[in-house]
Amino acid sequence: MKQIVAITIMLLINIRIMVASVVDYQIIPLPKNVELQNGSPFILDNSVAILYEGSDKLMKRNLMFLQQYIFDIAGIQVDTLTKKANDRPCIQLIIDAKIQAYEGYRIVVSEKEITIAGATPGGVFYGIQTLRKSLPLKRTTIEMPAVIINDVPRFAYRGMMLDCARHFFPLKFVKQYIEMMALHNMNFFHWHLTDDQGWRIEIKKYPRLTEFGSKRTGTVIGNNSDVDDEMPYGGFYTQEEIREIVEYARERYITVIPEIDMPGHMLAALACLPELGCTGGPYQVGHKWGVYNDVLCVGNQKTFEFVKNVLNEVITLFPSEYIHIGGDETPTLRWEHCPKCKALNVGSIQGYFTHQIEQYLAEKGRRVIGWDEMLEKGVQPTTTIMSWRGTAPGFKAAELGHDVVISPLTHCYFDYYQTKDTRYEPSVTGMWPIDVEKVYNLDPIPDSLSVTAKQHIIGVQANLWTEHVPTFRVAEYQLLPRMSALAEVQWTDQKRKNFNSFKQRITRFTAIYDHYGWQYALHLWPERMVKDRWKQ
Ligand code: ACM
Ligand code: ZN
């Protein structure tokens, strides 16, 4: 008899787990306002339909995303409808012009219906993400308490950079990276496509750039040791593949900003076109990391012809208003000894170069974004500055009236190691550890900034440089869960941020990483660690 009672109790408990998996909307990034209501909950099971009544293509795509996410995460298959059926509980997507913020959304959950409304399809997409992230994994029935969620991002620019020059990542991983960004409500994918160690974007006018410039004959082992692995390495994206990525990102409300780094970090191009360097070469696609003295010869008109021809193709591939032209780490040594560069007789050779490119892109309706060195070398006030050498250059730029993306190596370099105890880290690079809490505590707008400068801080970005990130598995490990902390810096109001609350939420959120099979660092959960967990 006792056994029967025990079995019955266990069965009841199991049934309760199956029936009443209750959602609490405590997700990442934390929404602006979550107000639980008194009414009965919405029950999500396979009797539910999802609905969009209009004809907007992106909204129809949103509906497909919602269907896919509910199936992916919860394992529940819901039907899609184009007209409301009165008797069916439904999740409805709506465009609502009354919602003021461009990317804002409102979710209302009641007994018979969930509505996800936004002023734009992008806003609705973020509402869908919130619903997706609220769901528990693999249930037949989910209880969704009545709630009203009003949400809007703190920053308009929420970026992630991927360096595909130092190591090449196949299209499949670039898409996964975009998926990871979408899950974290991010909207600008900065794609670092060219550098000393490889040229990765097909340019039809200069086929040598990819035939030759995308390959190196070896790579230094470790951090600029004296040993070269002598293994050929290469890869590039065709224009067709680039279009595929731009479209893939667009569907997820992510703008792809290409970076063609100039006038420094150009060794791979110089190896193909040595006449564009001050010494005339010969040059070799870089094997080592760091900064090379060989840069574009600015005193040579052919350099401008080349850069403009490259940019012509870049702007046909990328609809982004912003085009990133690098501008970082450009030594002046070669210019100082080059008759053509000296004959320019200008104060700042890099400033002279940048002005011409800014003007050229402006004529094409595009805006320049570049690394913070550009500020010292001379830039137009319309150029957006990406502050990487700490936050100070960005704050200075904002005071001068530039728009600024905060992306400091103190908090946002995700190639840096993430713990003082580096024994089990796949990659130990960087000047200091950047752990999840460090990322989380970045405040991109200190009180000390003037009111107008504050308005010029348009967002925050983290960067994955890949000198020491040879595989997608290591990339995942470097990205997660730091991306979650970044997402909250980018999206959630400073006064609502709280690391303890974040830690509780990320502890559950990793179930989604597990579900997609993404590898993440475990420093927040030593109890989950097993030695050598990371995969190559
Ligand atoms: C940079 O890290 N050189 C932007
Ligand atoms: Zn020169």
Coordinates of C-alpha atoms and ligand atoms in Angstrom, one line a residue:
M1 CA 0.0 0.0 0.0
K2 CA 2.8 2.4 1.0
Q3 CA 4.4 1.7 -2.4
I4 CA 1.2 2.4 -4.3
V5 CA 0.9 5.7 -2.5
A6 CA 4.5 6.6 -3.2
I7 CA 4.2 5.7 -6.9
T8 CA 1.0 7.7 -7.1
I9 CA 2.6 10.8 -5.6
M10 CA 5.6 10.4 -7.9
L11 CA 3.3 10.2 -10.9
L12 CA 1.3 13.2 -9.8
I13 CA 4.6 15.2 -9.4
N14 CA 5.7 14.1 -12.9
I15 CA 2.4 15.0 -14.4
R16 CA 2.6 18.4 -12.7
I17 CA 6.1 19.0 -14.1
M18 CA 4.7 18.1 -17.6
V19 CA 1.6 20.1 -17.3
A20 CA 2.7 23.2 -15.4
S21 CA 6.0 24.4 -16.7
V22 CA 5.6 28.0 -15.7
V23 CA 7.4 30.8 -17.4
D24 CA 8.7 33.9 -15.5
Y25 CA 10.1 36.1 -18.4
Q26 CA 13.4 36.5 -16.6
I27 CA 15.5 36.6 -19.7
I28 CA 18.6 38.1 -21.2
P29 CA 18.8 41.0 -21.9
L30 CA 16.4 42.0 -19.2
P31 CA 13.4 43.9 -20.6
K32 CA 12.6 47.4 -19.6
N33 CA 9.3 46.7 -18.0
V34 CA 7.7 43.3 -17.1
E35 CA 4.3 43.6 -15.2
L36 CA 2.6 40.4 -14.2
Q37 CA -1.2 40.7 -14.4
N38 CA -4.0 39.1 -12.4
G39 CA -5.7 37.1 -15.2
S40 CA -5.5 33.5 -16.0
P41 CA -2.4 32.3 -17.8
F42 CA -2.1 31.4 -21.5
I43 CA -1.5 27.7 -22.1
L44 CA 1.0 27.0 -24.9
D45 CA 0.5 23.6 -26.4
N46 CA 0.0 22.2 -29.9
S47 CA -3.6 23.5 -30.1
V48 CA -2.2 27.1 -30.3
A49 CA -2.0 28.8 -33.7
I50 CA 0.3 31.7 -34.5
L51 CA -1.1 34.5 -36.6
Y52 CA -0.2 37.5 -38.8
E53 CA -3.0 39.1 -40.8
G54 CA -1.1 41.5 -43.0
S55 CA 1.0 41.2 -46.2
D56 CA 4.4 42.5 -45.0
K57 CA 7.1 40.1 -46.1
L58 CA 9.3 40.6 -43.1
M59 CA 6.4 40.0 -40.8
K60 CA 5.6 36.8 -42.6
R61 CA 9.2 35.8 -42.1
N62 CA 8.9 36.8 -38.5
L63 CA 5.9 34.4 -38.2
M64 CA 8.1 31.6 -39.6
F65 CA 10.8 32.4 -37.1
L66 CA 8.3 32.2 -34.2
Q67 CA 7.0 28.9 -35.4
Q68 CA 10.6 27.5 -35.8
Y69 CA 11.7 28.8 -32.3
I70 CA 8.7 27.4 -30.5
F71 CA 9.5 24.0 -32.1
D72 CA 13.2 24.3 -31.6
I73 CA 13.1 25.2 -27.9
A74 CA 9.9 23.8 -26.6
G75 CA 9.3 21.0 -29.1
I76 CA 5.8 22.2 -29.7
Q77 CA 4.5 22.4 -33.2
V78 CA 2.0 25.3 -33.7
D79 CA 0.0 26.1 -36.9
T80 CA 0.3 29.4 -38.7
L81 CA -2.8 31.3 -39.7
T82 CA -3.5 34.4 -41.8
K83 CA -7.0 35.0 -40.3
K84 CA -8.0 34.9 -36.8
A85 CA -10.0 31.8 -35.8
N86 CA -12.2 32.8 -32.8
D87 CA -12.1 29.5 -31.0
R88 CA -8.4 29.0 -31.1
P89 CA -5.8 30.4 -28.6
C90 CA -3.3 32.3 -30.7
I91 CA -0.1 34.3 -30.7
Q92 CA -0.6 37.3 -32.9
L93 CA 2.0 39.5 -34.5
I94 CA 1.0 43.1 -35.1
I95 CA 2.5 46.3 -36.5
D96 CA 1.4 49.1 -34.2
A97 CA 2.4 52.6 -35.2
K98 CA 1.5 53.8 -31.7
I99 CA 4.7 52.2 -30.3
Q100 CA 7.1 55.0 -30.5
A101 CA 10.6 53.4 -30.4
Y102 CA 11.9 52.1 -33.7
E103 CA 13.0 48.8 -32.2
G104 CA 10.6 48.7 -29.2
Y105 CA 7.9 46.1 -28.7
R106 CA 5.0 45.2 -26.4
I107 CA 4.0 41.7 -25.4
V108 CA 0.6 41.2 -23.8
V109 CA -0.2 37.7 -22.5
S110 CA -3.8 36.9 -21.6
E111 CA -5.7 33.7 -21.2
K112 CA -6.9 33.4 -24.9
E113 CA -4.2 35.3 -26.7
I114 CA -0.7 36.6 -26.8
T115 CA 0.1 39.7 -28.9
I116 CA 3.5 40.8 -29.9
A117 CA 3.4 44.3 -31.3
G118 CA 6.1 46.6 -32.6
A119 CA 6.3 49.8 -34.6
T120 CA 8.5 47.9 -37.1
P121 CA 9.0 44.3 -38.0
G122 CA 12.4 44.6 -36.2
G123 CA 10.6 45.5 -33.0
V124 CA 8.3 42.5 -33.4
F125 CA 11.4 40.3 -34.0
Y126 CA 12.8 41.4 -30.6
G127 CA 9.4 40.6 -29.0
I128 CA 9.6 37.1 -30.6
Q129 CA 13.1 36.7 -29.2
T130 CA 11.8 37.5 -25.7
L131 CA 9.1 35.0 -26.0
R132 CA 11.5 32.4 -27.4
K133 CA 14.0 33.0 -24.5
S134 CA 11.2 32.7 -22.0
L135 CA 10.3 29.2 -23.0
P136 CA 11.5 26.1 -21.2
L137 CA 13.1 23.3 -23.2
K138 CA 11.1 20.4 -24.6
R139 CA 7.7 20.5 -22.9
T140 CA 4.2 19.5 -24.2
T141 CA 2.5 22.2 -22.2
I142 CA 3.7 25.6 -21.0
E143 CA 1.9 27.9 -18.7
M144 CA 2.5 31.6 -19.5
P145 CA 1.4 33.9 -16.8
A146 CA -0.6 37.0 -17.8
V147 CA 1.8 39.8 -18.3
I148 CA 2.5 43.1 -20.1
I149 CA 6.0 43.6 -21.3
N150 CA 7.1 46.9 -22.7
D151 CA 10.6 47.0 -24.0
V152 CA 13.0 49.2 -25.9
P153 CA 16.8 49.0 -26.3
R154 CA 19.1 51.4 -24.5
F155 CA 21.4 51.7 -27.5
A156 CA 20.7 51.9 -31.3
Y157 CA 24.0 50.3 -32.1
R158 CA 24.6 46.8 -30.6
G159 CA 27.5 45.3 -32.4
M160 CA 29.8 42.3 -32.6
M161 CA 32.9 42.1 -34.7
L162 CA 34.4 38.9 -36.2
D163 CA 37.9 38.9 -37.6
C164 CA 37.9 36.5 -40.6
A165 CA 41.4 37.6 -41.8
R166 CA 43.7 36.2 -39.2
H167 CA 41.7 33.0 -39.3
F168 CA 39.1 32.2 -41.9
F169 CA 35.7 31.0 -40.8
P170 CA 33.4 29.1 -43.2
L171 CA 30.0 30.5 -44.2
K172 CA 28.3 28.0 -41.8
F173 CA 30.0 29.6 -38.8
V174 CA 29.4 33.1 -40.0
K175 CA 25.7 32.3 -40.1
Q176 CA 25.9 30.8 -36.6
Y177 CA 27.6 33.9 -35.4
I178 CA 24.7 35.9 -36.8
E179 CA 22.3 33.5 -35.1
M180 CA 24.1 34.1 -31.8
M181 CA 23.8 37.8 -32.3
A182 CA 20.1 37.6 -33.0
L183 CA 19.5 35.6 -29.8
H184 CA 21.2 38.4 -27.9
N185 CA 19.2 41.2 -29.6
M186 CA 22.3 42.6 -31.5
N187 CA 21.9 44.5 -34.7
F188 CA 25.3 45.4 -36.3
F189 CA 27.7 42.7 -37.5
H190 CA 31.1 44.2 -38.1
W191 CA 32.9 41.9 -40.5
H192 CA 36.7 42.3 -40.5
L193 CA 37.5 41.1 -44.0
T194 CA 41.0 42.2 -44.8
D195 CA 44.3 42.3 -42.9
D196 CA 48.0 41.7 -43.2
Q197 CA 47.5 38.0 -42.9
G198 CA 44.8 37.5 -45.5
W199 CA 42.4 39.2 -48.0
R200 CA 39.0 37.5 -47.7
I201 CA 36.6 39.3 -50.0
E202 CA 36.4 38.6 -53.7
I203 CA 36.9 41.8 -55.7
K204 CA 36.2 41.1 -59.4
K205 CA 38.5 43.9 -60.6
Y206 CA 41.5 42.5 -58.7
P207 CA 41.2 38.7 -58.8
R208 CA 44.8 38.4 -57.5
L209 CA 43.6 39.7 -54.1
T210 CA 41.8 36.4 -53.4
E211 CA 43.8 34.1 -55.7
F212 CA 47.0 35.1 -54.1
G213 CA 46.3 37.5 -51.2
S214 CA 43.9 35.1 -49.4
K215 CA 46.7 32.6 -48.9
R216 CA 49.7 32.6 -46.6
T217 CA 52.5 30.0 -46.8
G218 CA 52.7 29.6 -43.0
T219 CA 51.6 31.0 -39.7
V220 CA 53.8 31.8 -36.7
I221 CA 53.3 29.4 -33.8
G222 CA 52.0 31.1 -30.6
N223 CA 52.4 34.8 -30.0
N224 CA 55.1 35.7 -32.5
S225 CA 57.6 33.0 -31.6
D226 CA 60.5 32.3 -33.9
V227 CA 58.8 29.1 -35.2
D228 CA 56.6 29.1 -38.3
D229 CA 54.3 26.1 -38.9
E230 CA 55.0 26.3 -42.7
M231 CA 51.5 25.1 -43.4
P232 CA 49.6 26.8 -46.3
Y233 CA 46.5 28.6 -45.0
G234 CA 43.8 30.4 -46.8
G235 CA 40.1 31.0 -47.6
F236 CA 37.9 33.8 -48.9
Y237 CA 34.2 34.6 -49.5
T238 CA 32.9 34.9 -53.0
Q239 CA 30.6 37.8 -53.8
E240 CA 27.7 35.4 -54.0
E241 CA 28.5 34.1 -50.5
I242 CA 28.8 37.6 -49.2
R243 CA 25.3 38.5 -50.6
E244 CA 24.0 35.3 -48.9
I245 CA 25.4 36.5 -45.5
V246 CA 24.0 40.1 -46.0
E247 CA 20.6 38.6 -46.7
Y248 CA 20.8 36.1 -43.8
A249 CA 21.6 39.0 -41.5
R250 CA 19.0 41.3 -42.9
E251 CA 16.2 38.8 -42.2
R252 CA 17.4 38.9 -38.6
Y253 CA 17.5 42.7 -38.5
I254 CA 21.3 42.8 -38.5
T255 CA 23.2 45.2 -40.7
V256 CA 26.5 43.9 -41.9
I257 CA 29.3 46.5 -41.8
P258 CA 32.3 45.5 -43.9
E259 CA 35.7 46.5 -42.8
I260 CA 38.4 47.1 -45.3
D261 CA 41.3 48.1 -43.1
M262 CA 43.4 50.9 -44.6
P263 CA 45.9 52.5 -45.0
G264 CA 47.7 50.1 -42.6
H265 CA 47.0 46.4 -42.2
M266 CA 47.3 46.1 -46.0
L267 CA 50.1 43.7 -46.4
A268 CA 48.0 41.0 -48.1
A269 CA 47.0 43.5 -50.7
L270 CA 50.5 44.8 -51.1
A271 CA 51.7 41.2 -51.7
C272 CA 49.4 41.2 -54.8
L273 CA 50.0 44.8 -55.9
P274 CA 53.5 45.8 -54.7
E275 CA 53.5 49.0 -56.7
L276 CA 51.0 50.4 -54.0
G277 CA 53.6 50.3 -51.3
C278 CA 56.2 53.0 -50.7
T279 CA 59.2 50.6 -51.3
G280 CA 57.6 48.6 -54.1
G281 CA 58.2 45.4 -52.3
P282 CA 58.4 42.5 -52.7
Y283 CA 55.9 41.7 -50.0
Q284 CA 54.5 38.5 -48.6
V285 CA 51.1 37.8 -47.0
G286 CA 51.8 38.1 -43.2
H287 CA 52.8 35.1 -41.2
K288 CA 53.2 37.0 -37.9
W289 CA 50.8 38.9 -35.8
G290 CA 51.0 42.6 -34.8
V291 CA 51.7 45.7 -36.8
Y292 CA 53.7 45.8 -40.1
N293 CA 55.6 48.9 -41.3
D294 CA 54.5 48.3 -44.9
V295 CA 51.3 50.3 -45.5
L296 CA 49.7 51.9 -48.6
C297 CA 51.7 54.6 -50.3
V298 CA 49.5 57.6 -50.0
G299 CA 51.6 59.7 -52.4
N300 CA 50.7 57.4 -55.2
Q301 CA 47.5 58.2 -57.1
K302 CA 47.2 54.5 -58.1
T303 CA 46.6 53.8 -54.4
F304 CA 43.4 55.9 -54.5
E305 CA 42.3 54.3 -57.8
F306 CA 42.7 50.9 -56.1
V307 CA 40.9 51.8 -52.9
K308 CA 38.0 53.5 -54.8
N309 CA 37.7 50.5 -57.1
V310 CA 37.6 48.1 -54.1
L311 CA 35.0 50.3 -52.3
N312 CA 32.9 50.5 -55.5
E313 CA 32.4 46.7 -55.3
V314 CA 32.1 46.7 -51.5
I315 CA 29.2 49.2 -51.6
T316 CA 27.4 47.2 -54.2
L317 CA 27.6 44.2 -51.9
F318 CA 26.8 45.8 -48.6
P319 CA 23.7 48.1 -48.3
S320 CA 25.0 49.3 -44.9
E321 CA 25.2 53.1 -44.6
Y322 CA 28.4 52.6 -42.5
I323 CA 31.5 51.4 -44.2
H324 CA 34.4 50.6 -41.9
I325 CA 37.8 51.8 -43.2
G326 CA 39.9 50.7 -40.2
G327 CA 42.5 53.3 -39.7
D328 CA 44.2 51.7 -36.7
E329 CA 47.8 50.9 -36.1
T330 CA 49.3 52.7 -39.1
P331 CA 53.1 53.3 -38.7
T332 CA 54.4 56.4 -40.6
L333 CA 57.9 55.1 -41.1
R334 CA 57.6 54.2 -44.8
W335 CA 55.9 57.6 -45.5
E336 CA 58.7 59.5 -43.9
H337 CA 61.2 57.9 -46.3
C338 CA 59.1 57.9 -49.5
P339 CA 59.6 60.8 -52.0
K340 CA 56.0 60.5 -53.2
C341 CA 54.5 60.7 -49.7
K342 CA 56.9 63.5 -48.6
A343 CA 55.9 65.5 -51.7
L344 CA 52.3 65.5 -50.5
N345 CA 53.5 68.1 -48.0
V346 CA 50.5 67.6 -45.7
G347 CA 50.4 67.7 -41.9
S348 CA 49.0 64.2 -41.4
I349 CA 49.3 61.8 -44.3
Q350 CA 46.8 59.5 -42.7
G351 CA 44.4 62.4 -42.2
Y352 CA 44.8 63.4 -45.9
F353 CA 44.1 59.8 -46.9
T354 CA 41.1 59.5 -44.7
H355 CA 39.6 62.8 -45.9
Q356 CA 39.7 61.6 -49.5
I357 CA 38.0 58.3 -48.7
E358 CA 35.4 60.0 -46.5
Q359 CA 34.5 62.3 -49.3
Y360 CA 34.4 59.5 -51.9
L361 CA 32.1 57.4 -49.7
A362 CA 29.9 60.5 -48.8
E363 CA 29.4 61.1 -52.6
K364 CA 28.1 57.5 -52.7
G365 CA 25.7 58.1 -49.8
R366 CA 27.8 56.2 -47.3
R367 CA 29.3 57.1 -43.9
V368 CA 32.7 56.2 -42.6
I369 CA 33.3 54.4 -39.3
G370 CA 36.8 53.8 -38.2
W371 CA 39.1 53.0 -35.2
D372 CA 39.9 55.8 -32.8
E373 CA 43.4 56.6 -34.1
M374 CA 41.6 58.3 -37.0
L375 CA 40.6 61.1 -34.6
E376 CA 44.2 62.1 -34.0
K377 CA 45.1 61.9 -37.7
G378 CA 42.2 64.1 -38.8
V379 CA 38.6 63.2 -39.7
Q380 CA 35.4 64.8 -40.7
P381 CA 32.9 65.4 -37.9
T382 CA 30.5 63.0 -39.7
T383 CA 32.8 60.1 -39.2
T384 CA 31.8 57.7 -36.5
I385 CA 34.6 56.7 -34.1
M386 CA 35.0 53.2 -32.7
S387 CA 36.8 53.5 -29.4
W388 CA 39.1 50.5 -28.9
R389 CA 42.2 51.9 -26.9
G390 CA 40.0 52.2 -23.8
T391 CA 36.9 54.4 -23.5
A392 CA 38.8 57.8 -23.3
P393 CA 39.3 58.2 -27.0
G394 CA 35.6 57.6 -27.5
F395 CA 34.6 60.1 -24.8
K396 CA 36.9 62.7 -26.4
A397 CA 35.4 62.1 -29.8
A398 CA 31.9 62.4 -28.4
E399 CA 32.8 65.7 -26.9
L400 CA 34.0 66.8 -30.3
G401 CA 30.7 65.9 -31.8
H402 CA 31.5 62.5 -33.4
D403 CA 29.1 59.6 -33.0
V404 CA 30.9 56.9 -31.1
V405 CA 30.8 53.2 -30.6
I406 CA 32.4 52.1 -27.4
S407 CA 34.5 49.0 -27.9
P408 CA 37.4 49.1 -25.5
L409 CA 40.1 46.5 -25.1
T410 CA 39.5 46.8 -21.3
H411 CA 36.1 45.2 -21.5
C412 CA 35.1 44.2 -25.1
Y413 CA 38.0 42.2 -26.5
F414 CA 36.6 38.7 -26.5
D415 CA 39.9 37.2 -27.8
Y416 CA 41.4 38.1 -24.3
Y417 CA 41.4 35.3 -21.8
Q418 CA 38.6 35.2 -19.2
T419 CA 40.2 34.0 -16.0
K420 CA 43.4 34.5 -14.0
D421 CA 43.8 30.7 -13.8
T422 CA 44.8 30.1 -17.5
R423 CA 45.7 26.5 -17.2
Y424 CA 42.7 25.2 -19.1
E425 CA 42.1 28.1 -21.4
P426 CA 42.2 27.3 -25.1
S427 CA 43.7 30.7 -25.9
V428 CA 45.7 32.9 -23.6
T429 CA 46.1 36.2 -25.3
G430 CA 45.5 39.8 -24.2
M431 CA 46.9 42.0 -21.6
W432 CA 44.5 41.1 -18.8
P433 CA 41.7 38.7 -18.1
I434 CA 38.2 39.9 -19.1
D435 CA 35.7 37.9 -17.2
V436 CA 31.9 38.0 -17.6
E437 CA 31.5 40.4 -14.7
K438 CA 34.0 42.8 -16.2
V439 CA 32.1 42.9 -19.4
Y440 CA 28.8 43.3 -17.5
N441 CA 30.1 46.3 -15.5
L442 CA 31.1 48.4 -18.5
D443 CA 29.2 51.7 -18.3
P444 CA 29.5 53.3 -21.7
I445 CA 28.1 56.6 -20.6
P446 CA 29.7 58.0 -17.4
D447 CA 28.1 60.9 -15.6
S448 CA 31.2 63.0 -16.3
L449 CA 30.3 63.3 -20.0
S450 CA 28.5 66.5 -21.2
V451 CA 24.8 66.2 -22.1
T452 CA 25.5 66.5 -25.8
A453 CA 28.5 64.0 -25.7
K454 CA 26.2 61.5 -24.0
Q455 CA 23.9 61.7 -27.0
H456 CA 26.8 60.8 -29.3
I457 CA 27.5 57.5 -27.7
I458 CA 25.4 55.5 -30.1
G459 CA 26.3 52.0 -28.8
V460 CA 28.7 49.3 -27.7
Q461 CA 30.5 46.5 -29.5
A462 CA 32.7 43.6 -28.6
N463 CA 35.4 42.2 -31.0
L464 CA 36.6 38.8 -31.6
W465 CA 40.1 39.1 -33.1
T466 CA 41.2 35.7 -34.2
E467 CA 45.0 35.5 -34.2
H468 CA 44.7 32.9 -31.4
V469 CA 41.2 31.6 -32.3
P470 CA 41.9 29.0 -35.0
T471 CA 38.6 27.1 -34.9
F472 CA 34.9 27.8 -34.5
R473 CA 34.8 25.8 -31.2
V474 CA 37.4 28.1 -29.6
A475 CA 35.4 31.1 -31.1
E476 CA 32.3 29.9 -29.3
Y477 CA 34.2 29.5 -26.0
Q478 CA 35.6 33.0 -26.3
L479 CA 32.2 34.5 -27.1
L480 CA 29.9 32.8 -24.6
P481 CA 28.7 33.7 -22.1
R482 CA 30.4 37.0 -22.4
M483 CA 28.0 37.9 -25.2
S484 CA 25.2 37.7 -22.8
A485 CA 26.8 40.2 -20.5
L486 CA 27.4 42.5 -23.4
A487 CA 23.8 42.1 -24.5
E488 CA 22.7 43.5 -21.2
V489 CA 25.2 46.4 -21.5
Q490 CA 23.8 47.2 -24.9
W491 CA 20.1 46.7 -24.3
T492 CA 19.2 47.2 -20.6
D493 CA 19.0 50.5 -18.8
Q494 CA 22.1 51.1 -16.6
K495 CA 19.9 51.5 -13.5
R496 CA 18.3 48.1 -14.1
K497 CA 21.5 46.2 -14.4
N498 CA 22.5 44.0 -11.5
F499 CA 25.2 41.3 -11.8
N500 CA 23.6 39.0 -9.2
S501 CA 20.3 39.0 -11.0
F502 CA 22.2 38.5 -14.3
K503 CA 24.0 35.5 -12.9
Q504 CA 20.8 33.8 -11.9
R505 CA 19.3 34.4 -15.4
I506 CA 22.5 33.4 -17.3
T507 CA 22.6 30.2 -15.2
R508 CA 19.2 29.2 -16.8
F509 CA 19.9 30.8 -20.2
T510 CA 22.8 28.5 -20.9
A511 CA 20.2 25.8 -21.5
I512 CA 19.7 27.5 -24.8
Y513 CA 23.4 27.4 -25.6
D514 CA 23.4 23.7 -24.7
H515 CA 20.3 23.2 -26.9
Y516 CA 22.1 24.6 -30.0
G517 CA 25.3 22.8 -29.1
W518 CA 27.3 26.0 -28.6
Q519 CA 30.3 25.7 -26.4
Y520 CA 30.6 28.3 -23.6
A521 CA 33.1 29.1 -20.8
L522 CA 32.2 27.7 -17.4
H523 CA 34.0 30.1 -15.0
L524 CA 30.7 31.2 -13.5
W525 CA 29.9 27.6 -12.7
P526 CA 32.9 25.8 -11.4
E527 CA 30.7 22.9 -10.4
R528 CA 29.9 22.3 -14.1
M529 CA 33.6 22.2 -15.1
V530 CA 35.4 19.1 -16.2
K531 CA 39.0 19.4 -17.2
D532 CA 39.7 20.0 -20.8
R533 CA 36.0 20.4 -21.6
W534 CA 36.6 22.7 -24.5
K535 CA 36.8 21.1 -27.9
Q536 CA 39.2 22.0 -30.7
Ligands
ACM1 C1 42.6 47.1 -33.1 O1 42.5 46.4 -32.1 N1 43.8 47.3 -33.7 C2 41.5 47.9 -33.5
ZN2 ZN 54.8 56.5 -50.2

